[in-house]
PDB file of C-alpha atoms and ligand atoms in Angstrom:
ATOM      1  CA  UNK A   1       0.000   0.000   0.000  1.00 95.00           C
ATOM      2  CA  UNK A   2       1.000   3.563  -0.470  1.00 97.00           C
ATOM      3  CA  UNK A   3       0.824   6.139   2.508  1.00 97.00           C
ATOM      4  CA  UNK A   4      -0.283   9.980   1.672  1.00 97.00           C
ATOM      5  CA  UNK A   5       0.009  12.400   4.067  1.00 96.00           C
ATOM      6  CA  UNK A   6      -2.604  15.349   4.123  1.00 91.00           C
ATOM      7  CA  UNK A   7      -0.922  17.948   6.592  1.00 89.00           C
ATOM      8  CA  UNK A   8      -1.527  15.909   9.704  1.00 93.00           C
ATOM      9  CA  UNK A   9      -3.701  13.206   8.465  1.00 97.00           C
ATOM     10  CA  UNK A  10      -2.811   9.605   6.584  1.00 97.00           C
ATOM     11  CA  UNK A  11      -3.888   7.551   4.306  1.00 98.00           C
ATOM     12  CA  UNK A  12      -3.166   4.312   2.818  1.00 98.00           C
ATOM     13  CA  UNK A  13      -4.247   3.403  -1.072  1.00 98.00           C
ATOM     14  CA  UNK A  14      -3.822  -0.042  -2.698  1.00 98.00           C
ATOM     15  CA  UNK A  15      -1.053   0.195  -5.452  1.00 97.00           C
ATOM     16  CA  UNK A  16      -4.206  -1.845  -7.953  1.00 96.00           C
ATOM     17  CA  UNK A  17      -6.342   1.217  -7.506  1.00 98.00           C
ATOM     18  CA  UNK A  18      -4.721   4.257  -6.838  1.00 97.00           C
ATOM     19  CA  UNK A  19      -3.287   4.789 -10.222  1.00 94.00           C
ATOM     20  CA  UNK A  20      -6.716   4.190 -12.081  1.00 95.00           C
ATOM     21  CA  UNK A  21      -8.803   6.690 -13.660  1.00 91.00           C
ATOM     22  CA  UNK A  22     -12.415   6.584 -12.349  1.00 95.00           C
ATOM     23  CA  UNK A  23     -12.266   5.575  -8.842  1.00 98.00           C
ATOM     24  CA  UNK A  24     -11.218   7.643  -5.450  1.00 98.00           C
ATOM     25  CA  UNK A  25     -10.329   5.205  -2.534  1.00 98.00           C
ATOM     26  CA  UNK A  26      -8.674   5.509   0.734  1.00 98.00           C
ATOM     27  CA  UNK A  27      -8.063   3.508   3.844  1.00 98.00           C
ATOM     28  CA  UNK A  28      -7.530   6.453   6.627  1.00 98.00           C
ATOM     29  CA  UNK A  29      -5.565   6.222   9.403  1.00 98.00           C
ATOM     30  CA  UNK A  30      -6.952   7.573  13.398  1.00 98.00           C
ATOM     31  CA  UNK A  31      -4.297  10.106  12.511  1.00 98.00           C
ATOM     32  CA  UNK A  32      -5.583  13.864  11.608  1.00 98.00           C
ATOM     33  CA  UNK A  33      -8.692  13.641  13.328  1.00 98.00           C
ATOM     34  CA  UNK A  34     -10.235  16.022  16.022  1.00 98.00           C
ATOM     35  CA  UNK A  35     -11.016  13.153  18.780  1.00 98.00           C
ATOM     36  CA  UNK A  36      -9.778  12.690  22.177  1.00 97.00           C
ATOM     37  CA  UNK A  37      -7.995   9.746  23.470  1.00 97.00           C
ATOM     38  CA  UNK A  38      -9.059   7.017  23.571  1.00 97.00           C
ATOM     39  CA  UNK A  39     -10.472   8.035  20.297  1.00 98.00           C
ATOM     40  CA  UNK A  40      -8.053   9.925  19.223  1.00 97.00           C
ATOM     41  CA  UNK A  41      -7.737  11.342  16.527  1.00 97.00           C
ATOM     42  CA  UNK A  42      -9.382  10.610  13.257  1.00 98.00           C
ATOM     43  CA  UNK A  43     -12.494   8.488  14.519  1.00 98.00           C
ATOM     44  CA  UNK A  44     -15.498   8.000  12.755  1.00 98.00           C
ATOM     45  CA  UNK A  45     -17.267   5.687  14.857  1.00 97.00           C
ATOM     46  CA  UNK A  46     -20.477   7.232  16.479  1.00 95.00           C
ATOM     47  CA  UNK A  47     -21.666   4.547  18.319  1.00 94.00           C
ATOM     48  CA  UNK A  48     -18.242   4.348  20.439  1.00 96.00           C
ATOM     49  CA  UNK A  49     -18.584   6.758  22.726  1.00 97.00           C
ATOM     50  CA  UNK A  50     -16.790   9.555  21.466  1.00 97.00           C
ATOM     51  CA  UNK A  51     -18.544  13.402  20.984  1.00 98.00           C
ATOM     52  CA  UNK A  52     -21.107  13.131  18.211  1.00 98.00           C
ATOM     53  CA  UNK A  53     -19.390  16.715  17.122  1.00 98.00           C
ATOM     54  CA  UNK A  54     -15.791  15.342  16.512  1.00 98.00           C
ATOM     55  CA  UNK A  55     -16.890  12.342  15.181  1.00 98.00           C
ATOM     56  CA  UNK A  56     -18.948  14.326  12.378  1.00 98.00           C
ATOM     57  CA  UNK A  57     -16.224  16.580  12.295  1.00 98.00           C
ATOM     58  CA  UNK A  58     -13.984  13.841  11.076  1.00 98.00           C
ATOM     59  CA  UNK A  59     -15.818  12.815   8.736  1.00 98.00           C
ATOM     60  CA  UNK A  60     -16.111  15.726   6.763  1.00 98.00           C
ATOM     61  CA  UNK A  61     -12.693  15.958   6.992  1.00 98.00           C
ATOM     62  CA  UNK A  62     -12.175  12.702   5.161  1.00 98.00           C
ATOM     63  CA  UNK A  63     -15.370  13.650   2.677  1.00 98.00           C
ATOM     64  CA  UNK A  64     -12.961  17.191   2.170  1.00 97.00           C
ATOM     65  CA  UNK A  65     -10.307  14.780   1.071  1.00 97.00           C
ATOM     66  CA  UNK A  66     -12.355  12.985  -1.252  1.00 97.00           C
ATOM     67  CA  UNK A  67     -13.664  16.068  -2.777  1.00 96.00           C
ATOM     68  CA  UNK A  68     -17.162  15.518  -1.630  1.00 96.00           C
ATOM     69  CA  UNK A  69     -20.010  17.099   0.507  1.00 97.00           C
ATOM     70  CA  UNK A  70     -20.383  14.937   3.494  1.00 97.00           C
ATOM     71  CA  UNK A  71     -23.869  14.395   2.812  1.00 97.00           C
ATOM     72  CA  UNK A  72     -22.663  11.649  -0.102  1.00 97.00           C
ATOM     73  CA  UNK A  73     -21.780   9.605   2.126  1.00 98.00           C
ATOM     74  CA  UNK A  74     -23.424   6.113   2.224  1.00 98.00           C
ATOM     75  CA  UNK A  75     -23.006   3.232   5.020  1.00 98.00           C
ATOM     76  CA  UNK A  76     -24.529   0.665   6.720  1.00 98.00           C
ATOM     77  CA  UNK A  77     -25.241  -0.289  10.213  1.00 98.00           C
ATOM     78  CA  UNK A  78     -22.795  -3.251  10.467  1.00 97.00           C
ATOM     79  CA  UNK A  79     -23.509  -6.406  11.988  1.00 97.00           C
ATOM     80  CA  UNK A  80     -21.374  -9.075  10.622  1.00 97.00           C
ATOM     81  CA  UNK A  81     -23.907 -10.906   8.011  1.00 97.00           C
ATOM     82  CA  UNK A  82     -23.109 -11.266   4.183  1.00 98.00           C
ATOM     83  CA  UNK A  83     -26.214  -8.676   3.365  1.00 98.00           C
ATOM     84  CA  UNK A  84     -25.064  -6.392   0.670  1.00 98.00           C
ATOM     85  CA  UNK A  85     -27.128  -3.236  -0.489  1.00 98.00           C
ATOM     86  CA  UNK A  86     -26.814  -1.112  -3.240  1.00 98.00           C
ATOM     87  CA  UNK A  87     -26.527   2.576  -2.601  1.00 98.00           C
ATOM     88  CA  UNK A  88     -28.180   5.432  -4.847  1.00 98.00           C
ATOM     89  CA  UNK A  89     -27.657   9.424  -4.906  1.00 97.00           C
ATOM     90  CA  UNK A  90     -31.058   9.734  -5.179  1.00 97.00           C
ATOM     91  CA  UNK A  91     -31.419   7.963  -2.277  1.00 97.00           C
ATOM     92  CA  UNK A  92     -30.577   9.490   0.665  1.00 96.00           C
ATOM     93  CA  UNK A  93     -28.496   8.478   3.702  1.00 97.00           C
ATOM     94  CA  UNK A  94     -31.108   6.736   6.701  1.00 95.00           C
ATOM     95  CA  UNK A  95     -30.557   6.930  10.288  1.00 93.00           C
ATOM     96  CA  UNK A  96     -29.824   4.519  11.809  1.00 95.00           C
ATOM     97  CA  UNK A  97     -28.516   2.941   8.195  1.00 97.00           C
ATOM     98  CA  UNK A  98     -29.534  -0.196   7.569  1.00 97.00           C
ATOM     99  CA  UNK A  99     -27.885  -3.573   8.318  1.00 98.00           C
ATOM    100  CA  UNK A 100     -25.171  -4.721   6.414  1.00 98.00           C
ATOM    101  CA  UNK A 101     -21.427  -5.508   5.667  1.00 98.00           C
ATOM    102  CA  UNK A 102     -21.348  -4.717   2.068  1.00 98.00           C
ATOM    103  CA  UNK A 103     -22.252  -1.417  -0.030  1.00 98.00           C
ATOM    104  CA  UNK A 104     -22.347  -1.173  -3.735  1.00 98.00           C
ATOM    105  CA  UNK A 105     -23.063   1.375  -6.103  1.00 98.00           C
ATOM    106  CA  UNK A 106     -22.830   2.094  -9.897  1.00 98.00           C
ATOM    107  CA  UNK A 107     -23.261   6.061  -8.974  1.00 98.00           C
ATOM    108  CA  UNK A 108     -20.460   8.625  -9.717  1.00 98.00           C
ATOM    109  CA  UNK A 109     -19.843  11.216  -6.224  1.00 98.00           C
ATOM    110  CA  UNK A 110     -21.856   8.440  -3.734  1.00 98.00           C
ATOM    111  CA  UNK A 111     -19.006   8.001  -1.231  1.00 98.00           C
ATOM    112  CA  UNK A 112     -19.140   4.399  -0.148  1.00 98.00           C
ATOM    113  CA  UNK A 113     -18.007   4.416   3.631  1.00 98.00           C
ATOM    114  CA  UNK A 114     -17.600   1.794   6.606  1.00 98.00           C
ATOM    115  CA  UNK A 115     -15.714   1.494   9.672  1.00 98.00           C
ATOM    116  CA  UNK A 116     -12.941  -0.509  11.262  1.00 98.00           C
ATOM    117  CA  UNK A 117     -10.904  -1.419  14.234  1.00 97.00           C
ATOM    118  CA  UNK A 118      -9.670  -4.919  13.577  1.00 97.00           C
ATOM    119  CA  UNK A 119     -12.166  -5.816  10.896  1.00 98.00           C
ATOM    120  CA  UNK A 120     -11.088  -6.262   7.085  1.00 98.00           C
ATOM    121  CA  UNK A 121     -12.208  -3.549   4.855  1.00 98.00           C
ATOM    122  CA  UNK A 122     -12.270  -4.943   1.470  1.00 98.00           C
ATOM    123  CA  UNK A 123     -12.444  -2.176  -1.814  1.00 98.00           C
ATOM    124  CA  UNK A 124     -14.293  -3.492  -5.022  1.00 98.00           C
ATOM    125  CA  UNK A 125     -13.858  -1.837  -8.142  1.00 98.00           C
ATOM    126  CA  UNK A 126     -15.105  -2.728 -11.784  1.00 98.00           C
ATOM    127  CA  UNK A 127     -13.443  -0.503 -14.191  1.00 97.00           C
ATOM    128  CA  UNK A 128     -15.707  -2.041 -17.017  1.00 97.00           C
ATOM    129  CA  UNK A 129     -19.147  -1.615 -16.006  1.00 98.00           C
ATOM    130  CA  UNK A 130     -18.019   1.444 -13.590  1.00 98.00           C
ATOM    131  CA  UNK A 131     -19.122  -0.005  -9.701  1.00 98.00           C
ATOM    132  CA  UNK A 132     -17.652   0.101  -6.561  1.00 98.00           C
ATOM    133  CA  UNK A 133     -18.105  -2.092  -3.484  1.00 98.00           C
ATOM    134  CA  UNK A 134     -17.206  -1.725   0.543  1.00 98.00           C
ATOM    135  CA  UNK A 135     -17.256  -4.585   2.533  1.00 98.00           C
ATOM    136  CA  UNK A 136     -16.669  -5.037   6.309  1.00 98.00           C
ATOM    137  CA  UNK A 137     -15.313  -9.015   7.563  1.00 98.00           C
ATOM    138  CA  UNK A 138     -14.614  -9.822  10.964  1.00 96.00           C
ATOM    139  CA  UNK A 139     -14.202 -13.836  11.562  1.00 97.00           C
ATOM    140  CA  UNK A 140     -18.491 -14.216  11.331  1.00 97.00           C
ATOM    141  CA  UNK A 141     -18.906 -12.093   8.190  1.00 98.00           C
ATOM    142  CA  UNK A 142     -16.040 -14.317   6.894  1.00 98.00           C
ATOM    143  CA  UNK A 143     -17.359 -17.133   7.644  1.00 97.00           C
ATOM    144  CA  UNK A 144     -21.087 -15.715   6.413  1.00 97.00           C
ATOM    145  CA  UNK A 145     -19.058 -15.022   2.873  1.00 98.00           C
ATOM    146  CA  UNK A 146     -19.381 -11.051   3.010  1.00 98.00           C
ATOM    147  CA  UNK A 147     -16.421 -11.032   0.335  1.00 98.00           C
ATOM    148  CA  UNK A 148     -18.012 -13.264  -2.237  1.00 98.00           C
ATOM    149  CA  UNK A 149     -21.700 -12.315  -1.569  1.00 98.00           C
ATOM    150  CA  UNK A 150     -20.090  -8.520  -2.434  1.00 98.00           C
ATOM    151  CA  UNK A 151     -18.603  -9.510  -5.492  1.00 98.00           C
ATOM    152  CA  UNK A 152     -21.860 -11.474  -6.016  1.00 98.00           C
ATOM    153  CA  UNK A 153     -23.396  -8.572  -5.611  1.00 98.00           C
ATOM    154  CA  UNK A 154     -21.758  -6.368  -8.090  1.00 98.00           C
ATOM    155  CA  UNK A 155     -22.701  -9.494 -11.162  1.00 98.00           C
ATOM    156  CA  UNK A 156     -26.582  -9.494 -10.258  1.00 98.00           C
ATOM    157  CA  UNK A 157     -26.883  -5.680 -10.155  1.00 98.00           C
ATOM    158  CA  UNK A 158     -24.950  -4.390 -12.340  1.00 98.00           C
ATOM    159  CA  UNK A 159     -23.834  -7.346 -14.746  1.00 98.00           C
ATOM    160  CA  UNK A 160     -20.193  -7.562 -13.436  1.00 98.00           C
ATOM    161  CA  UNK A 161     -17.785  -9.906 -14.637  1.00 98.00           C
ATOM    162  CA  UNK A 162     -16.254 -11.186 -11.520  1.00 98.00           C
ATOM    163  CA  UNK A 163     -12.642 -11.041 -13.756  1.00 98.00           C
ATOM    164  CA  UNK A 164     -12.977  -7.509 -14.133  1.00 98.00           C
ATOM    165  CA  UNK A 165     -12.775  -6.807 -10.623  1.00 98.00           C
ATOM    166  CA  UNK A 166      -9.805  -5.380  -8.661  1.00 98.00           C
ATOM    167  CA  UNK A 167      -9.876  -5.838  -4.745  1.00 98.00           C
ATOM    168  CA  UNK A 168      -8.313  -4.609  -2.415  1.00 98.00           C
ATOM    169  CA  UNK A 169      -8.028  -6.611   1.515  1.00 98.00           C
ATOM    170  CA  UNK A 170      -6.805  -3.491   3.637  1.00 98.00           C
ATOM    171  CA  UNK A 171      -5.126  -3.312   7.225  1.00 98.00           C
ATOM    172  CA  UNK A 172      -6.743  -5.569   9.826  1.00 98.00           C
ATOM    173  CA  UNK A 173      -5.975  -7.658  13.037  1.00 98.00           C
ATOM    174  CA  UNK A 174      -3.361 -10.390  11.204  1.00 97.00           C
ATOM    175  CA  UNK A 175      -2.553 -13.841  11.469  1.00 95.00           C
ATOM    176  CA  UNK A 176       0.615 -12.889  14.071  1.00 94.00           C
ATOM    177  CA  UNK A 177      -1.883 -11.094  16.521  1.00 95.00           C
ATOM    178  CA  UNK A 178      -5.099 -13.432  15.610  1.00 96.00           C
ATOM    179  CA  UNK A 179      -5.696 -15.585  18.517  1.00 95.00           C
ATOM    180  CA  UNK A 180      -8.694 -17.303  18.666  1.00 96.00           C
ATOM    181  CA  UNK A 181     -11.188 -19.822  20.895  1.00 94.00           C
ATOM    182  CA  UNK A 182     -12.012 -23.266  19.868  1.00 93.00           C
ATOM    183  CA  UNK A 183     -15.121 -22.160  18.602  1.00 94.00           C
ATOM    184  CA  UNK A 184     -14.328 -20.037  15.956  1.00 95.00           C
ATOM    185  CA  UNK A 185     -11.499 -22.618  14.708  1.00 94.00           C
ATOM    186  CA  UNK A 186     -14.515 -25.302  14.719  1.00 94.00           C
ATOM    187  CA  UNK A 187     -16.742 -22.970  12.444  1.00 95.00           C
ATOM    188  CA  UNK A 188     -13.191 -22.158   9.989  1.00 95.00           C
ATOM    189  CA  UNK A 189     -12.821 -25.826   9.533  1.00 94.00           C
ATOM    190  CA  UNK A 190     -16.559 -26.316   8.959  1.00 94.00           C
ATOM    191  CA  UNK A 191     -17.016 -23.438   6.432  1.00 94.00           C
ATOM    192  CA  UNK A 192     -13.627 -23.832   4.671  1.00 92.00           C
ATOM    193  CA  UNK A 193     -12.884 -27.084   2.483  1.00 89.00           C
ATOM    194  CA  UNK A 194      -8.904 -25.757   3.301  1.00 89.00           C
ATOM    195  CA  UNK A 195     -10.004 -24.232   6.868  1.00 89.00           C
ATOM    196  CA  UNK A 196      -6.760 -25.662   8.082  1.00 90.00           C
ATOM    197  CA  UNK A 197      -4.679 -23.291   5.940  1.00 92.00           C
ATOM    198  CA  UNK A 198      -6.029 -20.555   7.610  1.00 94.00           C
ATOM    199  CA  UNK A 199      -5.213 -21.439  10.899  1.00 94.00           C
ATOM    200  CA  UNK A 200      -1.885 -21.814  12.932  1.00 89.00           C
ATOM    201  CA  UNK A 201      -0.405 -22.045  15.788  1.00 84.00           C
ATOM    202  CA  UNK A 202       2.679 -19.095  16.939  1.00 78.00           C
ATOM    203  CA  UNK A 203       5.678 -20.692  19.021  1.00 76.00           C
ATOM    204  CA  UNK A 204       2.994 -22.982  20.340  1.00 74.00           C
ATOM    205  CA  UNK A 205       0.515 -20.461  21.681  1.00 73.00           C
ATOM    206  CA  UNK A 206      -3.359 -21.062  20.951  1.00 84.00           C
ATOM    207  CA  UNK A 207      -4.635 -21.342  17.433  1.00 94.00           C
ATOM    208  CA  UNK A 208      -4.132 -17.861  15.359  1.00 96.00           C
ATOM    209  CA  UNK A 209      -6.215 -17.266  12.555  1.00 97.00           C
ATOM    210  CA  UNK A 210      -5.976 -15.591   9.202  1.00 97.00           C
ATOM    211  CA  UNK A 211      -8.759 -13.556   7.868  1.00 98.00           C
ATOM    212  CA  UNK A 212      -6.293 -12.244   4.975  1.00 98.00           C
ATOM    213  CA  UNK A 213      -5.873 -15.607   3.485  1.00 97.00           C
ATOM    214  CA  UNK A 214      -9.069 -16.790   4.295  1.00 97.00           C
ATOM    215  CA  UNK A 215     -11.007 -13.617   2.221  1.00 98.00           C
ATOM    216  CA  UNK A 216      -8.659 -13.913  -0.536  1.00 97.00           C
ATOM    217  CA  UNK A 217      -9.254 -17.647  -1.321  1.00 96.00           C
ATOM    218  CA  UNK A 218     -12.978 -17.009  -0.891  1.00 96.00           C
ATOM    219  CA  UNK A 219     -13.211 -13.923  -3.531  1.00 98.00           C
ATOM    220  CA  UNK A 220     -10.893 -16.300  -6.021  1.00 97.00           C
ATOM    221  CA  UNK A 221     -13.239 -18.745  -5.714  1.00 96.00           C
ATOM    222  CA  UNK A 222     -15.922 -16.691  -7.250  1.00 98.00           C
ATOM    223  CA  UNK A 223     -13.600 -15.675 -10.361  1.00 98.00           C
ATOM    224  CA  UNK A 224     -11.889 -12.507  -9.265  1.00 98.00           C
ATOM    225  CA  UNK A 225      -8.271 -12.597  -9.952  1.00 97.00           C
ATOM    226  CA  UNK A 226      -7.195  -9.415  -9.023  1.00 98.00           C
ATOM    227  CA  UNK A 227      -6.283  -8.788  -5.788  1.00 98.00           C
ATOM    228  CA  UNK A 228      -3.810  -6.879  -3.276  1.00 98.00           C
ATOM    229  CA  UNK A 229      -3.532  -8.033   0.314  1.00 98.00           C
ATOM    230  CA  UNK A 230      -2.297  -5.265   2.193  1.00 98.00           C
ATOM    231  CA  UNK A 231      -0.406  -7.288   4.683  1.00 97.00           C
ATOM    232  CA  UNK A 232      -0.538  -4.489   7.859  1.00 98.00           C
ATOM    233  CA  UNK A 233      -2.200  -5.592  11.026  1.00 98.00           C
ATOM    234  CA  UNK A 234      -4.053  -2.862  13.108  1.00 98.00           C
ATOM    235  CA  UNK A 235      -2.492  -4.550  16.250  1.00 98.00           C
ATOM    236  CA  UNK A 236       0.997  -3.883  15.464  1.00 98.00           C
ATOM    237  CA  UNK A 237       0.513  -1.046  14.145  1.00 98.00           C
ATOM    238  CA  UNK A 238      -1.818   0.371  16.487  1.00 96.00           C
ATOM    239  CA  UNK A 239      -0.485   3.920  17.020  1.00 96.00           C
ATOM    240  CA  UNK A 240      -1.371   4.430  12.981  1.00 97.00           C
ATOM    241  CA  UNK A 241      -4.802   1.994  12.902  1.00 98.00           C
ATOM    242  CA  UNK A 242      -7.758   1.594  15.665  1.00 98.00           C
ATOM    243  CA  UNK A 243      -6.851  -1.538  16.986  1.00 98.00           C
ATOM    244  CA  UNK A 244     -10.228  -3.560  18.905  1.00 97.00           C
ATOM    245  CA  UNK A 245      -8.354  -5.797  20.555  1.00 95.00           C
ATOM    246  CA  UNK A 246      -4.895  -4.054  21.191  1.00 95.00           C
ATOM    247  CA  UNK A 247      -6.924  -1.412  23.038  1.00 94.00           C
ATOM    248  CA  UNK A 248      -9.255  -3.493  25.139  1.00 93.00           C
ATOM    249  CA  UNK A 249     -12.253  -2.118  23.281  1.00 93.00           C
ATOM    250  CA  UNK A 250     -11.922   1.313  24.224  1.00 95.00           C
ATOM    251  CA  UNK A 251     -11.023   2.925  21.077  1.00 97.00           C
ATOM    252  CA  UNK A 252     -11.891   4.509  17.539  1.00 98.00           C
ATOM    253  CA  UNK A 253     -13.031   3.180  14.276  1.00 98.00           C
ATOM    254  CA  UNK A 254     -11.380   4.265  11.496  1.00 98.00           C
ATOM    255  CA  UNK A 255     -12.801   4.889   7.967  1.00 98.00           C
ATOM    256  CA  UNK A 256     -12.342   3.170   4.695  1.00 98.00           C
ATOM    257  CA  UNK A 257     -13.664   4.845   1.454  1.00 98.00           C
ATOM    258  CA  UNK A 258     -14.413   4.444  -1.874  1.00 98.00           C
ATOM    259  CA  UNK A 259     -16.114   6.350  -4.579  1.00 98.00           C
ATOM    260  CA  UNK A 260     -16.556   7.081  -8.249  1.00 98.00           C
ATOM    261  CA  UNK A 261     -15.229   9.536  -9.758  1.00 96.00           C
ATOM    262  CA  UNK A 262     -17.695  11.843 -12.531  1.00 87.00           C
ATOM    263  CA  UNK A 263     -20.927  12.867 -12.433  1.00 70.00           C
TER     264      UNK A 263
HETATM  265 ZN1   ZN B   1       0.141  -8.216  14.340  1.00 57.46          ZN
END
C-alpha cells in the first residue's frame, strides 16, 4: 500500500487502484482527526462513545479529502452478516442505516463508507461496467461469505464480470496477533474445504487465525483474480490503525472509502 500524508492526516491506497482513472479510494488512518484519546484522533465511529461533534467533524474531513459534501456519504449499520445493499444518490443516507457488511453502487460522487478497528475492509472496483463495493469481515462475516456475496453482488446488479474486478483486503488484526477460541477454529474448519490453511499455531501459543488468506481464497473462488492483500495488522501497528483488541475495546473506528469519480 501507499501512505499519503494530508498535513496531519494519513492515508493508505492499494497500489491496484490508486493509479486508475475513475475511482477515489482511501483507507484512513486515526491520525488527523479532532477526537480525544481514547479516540483519538481521526475516529469515525459514532456509536463508540466519542462526541457526536468530533466524530462528524472527522468525517467531513475525510469527505474534504475525497472532494465531496459529506452528505454523499453512504453506510450501513454493520452487523457481521453477508447482506449487501446497493446505494443510490437519489437515495438518501437513513438513520440509523440499515444492516449490512457490504455497499455497492454504480453512482459517480456516492461516497461508499464503513468502519474498522480490527475488521477487514475490502475495496471493489469494476473498471468495465463502472461499480464500486465496501465490505466489512470480521471472523463471522467471513465465515457468512461477506467477500463473495459482495462480489456477487456487483454481477446481479450491475452485470459484473467477476474477472474484471480489482480488490483490495486493507489493514486488519493479522494472522501474528489473531488468537482465537475453539469455537471459531470449529466454524473455519466447517465453512472452509482448506479451513486448516487458515489457521496456525505461533511458538505454540493457541490457534491464530488468518482472515487475509481466508477472504482472498474465498473472492478467487468466485472468479476474481485481481487482488492486493495489504499485509498491515491494526495490532501492530496500532499507534497508525484503531486496533479492537490491542486497546481493550476502548477505542476509535477508522474509515475506509471508496467512490466514483464523474458525475
Ligand atoms: Zn500483528
Amino acid at each position: 500500500m501507499f501512505r499519503v500524508r494530508h498535513n496531519d492526516l494519513a492515508y493508505y491506497q492499494f497500489d491496484n487502484l490508486r493509479y486508475l482513472d475513475g475511482v477515489t479510494h482511501g483507507i484512513f488512518t486515526r491520525r488527523g482527526g479532532v477526537s480525544q484519546a481514547p479516540f483519538d484522533s481521526l475516529n469515525v465511529g459514532s456509536t463508540v462513545g466519542d462526541n457526536p461533534e468530533h466524530v462528524e467533524a472527522n468525517r467531513q474531513r475525510i469527505a474534504a479529502i475525497v472532494g465531496v459534501p459529506v452528505e454523499n456519504t453512504r453506510t450501513t449499520w454493520q452487523v457481521h452478516s453477508a447482506r449487501v445493499i446497493v446505494a443510490r444518490r437519489d437515495v438518501p443516507q437513513e438513520y440509523p442505516p440499515e444492516q449490512a457488511d457490504g455497499i455497492i453502487t454504480a453512482d459517480p460522487g456516492v461516497m461508499l463508507m464503513m468502519r474498522f478497528a480490527d475488521c477487514v475492509p475490502m475495496i471493489f472496483f469494476d473498471p468495465r461496467k463502472r461499480v464500486v463495493g465496501l465490505a466489512h469481515a470480521g471472523w463471522r462475516g467471513t465465515i457468512a461469505g461477506i467477500g463473495p456475496a459482495t462480489v456477487n453482488a456487483m454481477v446481479a446488479e450491475f452485470r459484473c464480470n467477476p474477472q474484471d474486478i480489482i480488490v483490495g483486503i486493507g489493514p486488519s488484526i493479522g494472522p501474528c496477533c489473531y488468537e482465537v477460541g475453539p469455537e471459531v477454529t470449529a466454524q473455519v474448519r466447517e465453512t472452509f474445504i482448506d479451513g486448516d490453511n487458515y489457521i496456525f499455531s505461533v511458538n505454540g501459543s493457541g490457534a491464530h487465525l488468518d482472515l487475509w488468506k481466508a477472504n482472498q481464497y474465498d473472492i478467487q473462488a468466485v472468479g476474481v483474480r485481481k487482488i492486493e492483500v495489504a499485509g498491515l495488522c491494526t495490532v501492530c501497528h496500532r499507534h497508525e490503525f484503531f486496533s479492537h483488541r490491542a486497546e481493550a475495546g476502548r477505542t476509535g473506528r477508522f474509515g475506509a472509502v471508496v467512490m466514483l469519480n464523474g458525475d
